[in-house]
Short mmCIF file of C-alpha atoms in Angstrom, two decimals:
data_model
loop_
_atom_site.label_atom_id
_atom_site.label_comp_id
_atom_site.label_asym_id
_atom_site.label_seq_id
_atom_site.Cartn_x
_atom_site.Cartn_y
_atom_site.Cartn_z
CA HIS A 1 107.61 83.69 110.32
CA LEU A 2 110.35 84.39 108.31
CA TYR A 3 112.27 81.50 109.19
CA GLU A 4 109.30 79.46 108.13
CA GLN A 5 110.41 80.48 104.13
CA GLY A 6 112.34 78.20 104.36
CA ASP A 7 115.22 79.04 102.12
CA LEU A 8 116.44 82.37 103.38
CA HIS A 9 118.25 83.31 100.58
CA ARG A 10 115.68 84.02 99.03
CA ILE A 11 112.79 85.59 100.89
CA GLU A 12 110.16 86.80 98.31
CA PHE A 13 109.42 89.70 100.34
CA GLY A 14 106.42 91.03 98.40
CA ALA A 15 104.49 88.00 99.42
CA PHE A 16 105.55 88.56 103.09
CA LEU A 17 104.74 92.01 103.40
CA THR A 18 100.68 91.27 102.52
CA GLU A 19 100.73 88.79 105.31
CA LEU A 20 102.45 90.45 108.08
CA CYS A 21 100.40 93.86 107.49
CA GLN A 22 97.39 91.67 106.99
CA SER A 23 97.71 90.36 110.81
CA ILE A 24 98.80 93.52 112.00
CA MET A 25 95.72 94.61 110.83
CA ALA A 26 94.24 91.83 112.83
CA THR A 27 95.40 92.27 115.84
CA PHE A 28 95.04 96.47 115.83
CA CYS A 29 91.18 96.52 113.99
CA GLN A 30 88.84 93.95 114.96
CA ASP A 31 85.90 95.66 112.76
CA SER A 32 86.87 95.58 109.28
CA THR A 33 84.58 98.19 108.27
CA GLU A 34 86.01 100.91 110.15
CA ILE A 35 89.89 101.26 108.85
CA LYS A 36 90.72 99.21 104.99
CA LEU A 37 93.71 98.41 104.23
CA SER A 38 95.41 98.23 100.69
CA VAL A 39 98.98 95.81 100.31
CA ASP A 40 100.37 96.52 96.33
CA ALA A 41 103.77 94.81 96.38
CA ASP A 42 106.75 93.43 93.80
CA THR A 43 107.40 90.21 93.17
CA LEU A 44 111.06 91.09 94.71
CA HIS A 45 113.27 87.95 96.68
CA CYS A 46 115.66 89.06 99.04
CA ASP A 47 117.74 87.04 101.82
CA ILE A 48 117.11 87.20 105.40
CA ASP A 49 120.04 89.92 105.88
CA VAL A 50 117.30 92.67 104.47
CA ALA A 51 113.50 90.90 105.31
CA MET A 52 113.93 90.65 109.07
CA PRO A 53 115.06 94.91 109.18
CA LEU A 54 113.14 95.69 106.20
CA GLY A 55 109.94 93.57 108.42
CA LEU A 56 110.52 94.83 111.67
CA ILE A 57 110.49 98.16 110.10
CA THR A 58 106.73 97.70 108.57
CA ASN A 59 105.52 96.37 112.14
CA GLU A 60 106.85 99.68 113.64
CA LEU A 61 106.01 101.60 110.99
CA MET A 62 102.01 100.08 110.49
CA THR A 63 101.58 99.82 114.78
CA ASN A 64 102.61 103.19 114.49
CA VAL A 65 99.32 103.90 111.92
CA PHE A 66 97.38 102.73 115.15
CA LYS A 67 98.49 104.33 117.61
CA HIS A 68 98.44 107.49 116.84
CA GLY A 69 96.94 107.94 113.21
CA PHE A 70 93.41 106.28 113.80
CA ARG A 71 94.01 105.96 117.67
CA ASP A 72 90.83 107.12 118.81
CA HIS A 73 89.25 104.37 115.90
CA GLN A 74 87.84 106.27 113.14
CA ARG A 75 87.66 105.46 109.97
CA GLY A 76 90.04 104.94 107.31
CA GLU A 77 92.42 103.98 104.86
CA ILE A 78 96.26 101.78 105.15
CA LYS A 79 97.78 101.83 102.19
CA VAL A 80 100.75 99.73 101.65
CA THR A 81 103.34 99.76 98.84
CA LEU A 82 106.22 98.18 97.79
CA LYS A 83 108.14 99.01 94.60
CA ARG A 84 111.09 98.55 92.81
CA HIS A 85 112.18 101.89 91.45
CA ASP A 86 115.03 102.10 89.15
CA ASP A 87 118.32 101.89 91.22
CA ALA A 88 116.21 101.46 94.34
CA VAL A 89 112.94 99.45 95.84
CA VAL A 90 110.86 101.56 97.66
CA LEU A 91 108.35 100.70 100.68
CA SER A 92 105.48 103.12 101.04
CA VAL A 93 103.39 103.22 104.45
CA SER A 94 100.44 105.96 104.76
CA ASP A 95 97.39 106.50 106.50
CA THR A 96 94.62 108.86 106.12
CA GLY A 97 94.42 109.06 109.58
CA VAL A 98 94.40 112.19 111.82
CA GLY A 99 97.51 113.97 110.49
CA CYS A 100 98.90 117.55 111.64
CA LEU A 101 96.95 120.84 111.57
CA ASP A 102 99.68 122.82 110.22
CA SER A 103 103.10 121.95 109.47
CA SER A 104 104.25 123.59 112.42
CA GLN A 105 102.68 120.93 113.63
CA CYS A 106 104.38 118.23 111.51
CA VAL A 107 106.39 115.08 112.70
CA THR A 108 109.59 115.63 110.63
CA GLU A 109 112.45 113.02 109.38
CA MET A 110 114.69 115.54 111.60
CA THR A 111 113.10 116.42 114.61
CA THR A 112 111.27 113.14 116.09
CA GLN A 113 113.30 111.80 118.30
CA GLY A 114 110.51 108.76 119.80
CA ILE A 115 112.18 104.86 119.96
CA GLY A 116 110.47 104.23 117.32
CA THR A 117 111.56 106.25 115.56
CA THR A 118 115.52 105.90 116.75
CA LEU A 119 114.66 102.14 116.14
CA ILE A 120 113.18 102.63 112.40
CA LYS A 121 116.25 104.98 111.88
CA GLU A 122 118.75 102.14 112.48
CA LEU A 123 117.36 99.28 111.10
CA VAL A 124 116.98 101.49 107.58
CA ARG A 125 120.71 102.18 108.33
CA GLN A 126 121.85 98.21 108.40
CA ILE A 127 120.20 97.89 104.82
CA GLU A 128 121.58 100.79 103.42
CA GLY A 129 118.36 102.76 103.01
CA GLU A 130 116.66 106.54 103.51
CA PHE A 131 113.66 107.30 106.00
CA ILE A 132 111.43 109.73 105.11
CA LEU A 133 107.99 111.31 106.90
CA MET A 134 105.49 113.31 105.96
CA GLN A 135 102.94 114.39 107.68
CA ASP A 136 100.15 117.05 106.84
CA ILE A 137 96.15 117.21 107.39
CA THR A 138 94.94 114.49 104.69
CA GLY A 139 97.69 111.89 106.88
CA THR A 140 101.52 110.41 107.23
CA THR A 141 103.04 108.82 105.23
CA ALA A 142 106.58 106.86 105.43
CA ARG A 143 108.91 106.49 102.82
CA VAL A 144 112.07 103.46 103.28
CA ARG A 145 114.14 103.50 99.82
CA ILE A 146 116.41 100.77 100.33
CA PRO A 147 119.36 99.79 97.29
CA ILE A 148 118.44 97.10 94.70
CA HIS A 149 121.51 95.61 95.59
CA GLY A 150 119.46 94.02 98.77
CA PHE A 151 117.15 92.50 96.28
CA ARG A 152 117.18 89.67 93.40
#
């Protein structure tokens, strides 16, 4: 889908992010009353070298929401944001899914060793970013911080 954007040196990632999240939502959730999706993305341009890994990261994070956070198709909410913060752009994917019952059961960025997390970490490294995953009884939030120099 990214290659259909035309100019691979100036991809408007905010609009692409919205389309991507809506597409993933449609794949996993046929009943839109069960899970509500909101996407709030600044207008940010980047080239394919940032857009491709960031799109794959988003895909993995959104897929994990459905596989782990809402595995029993309960009701909830997913919030995706892409915002400029001073010298960085922050992608955040949050859900109100199952989370974890107490801090000893929480998965952290340092202890998670699944193939998906390994993929995310490698893609984040490619775009010189930072990744953090937080879980509690209210759900899960994944954040990727990317240096602003990857965007125009």
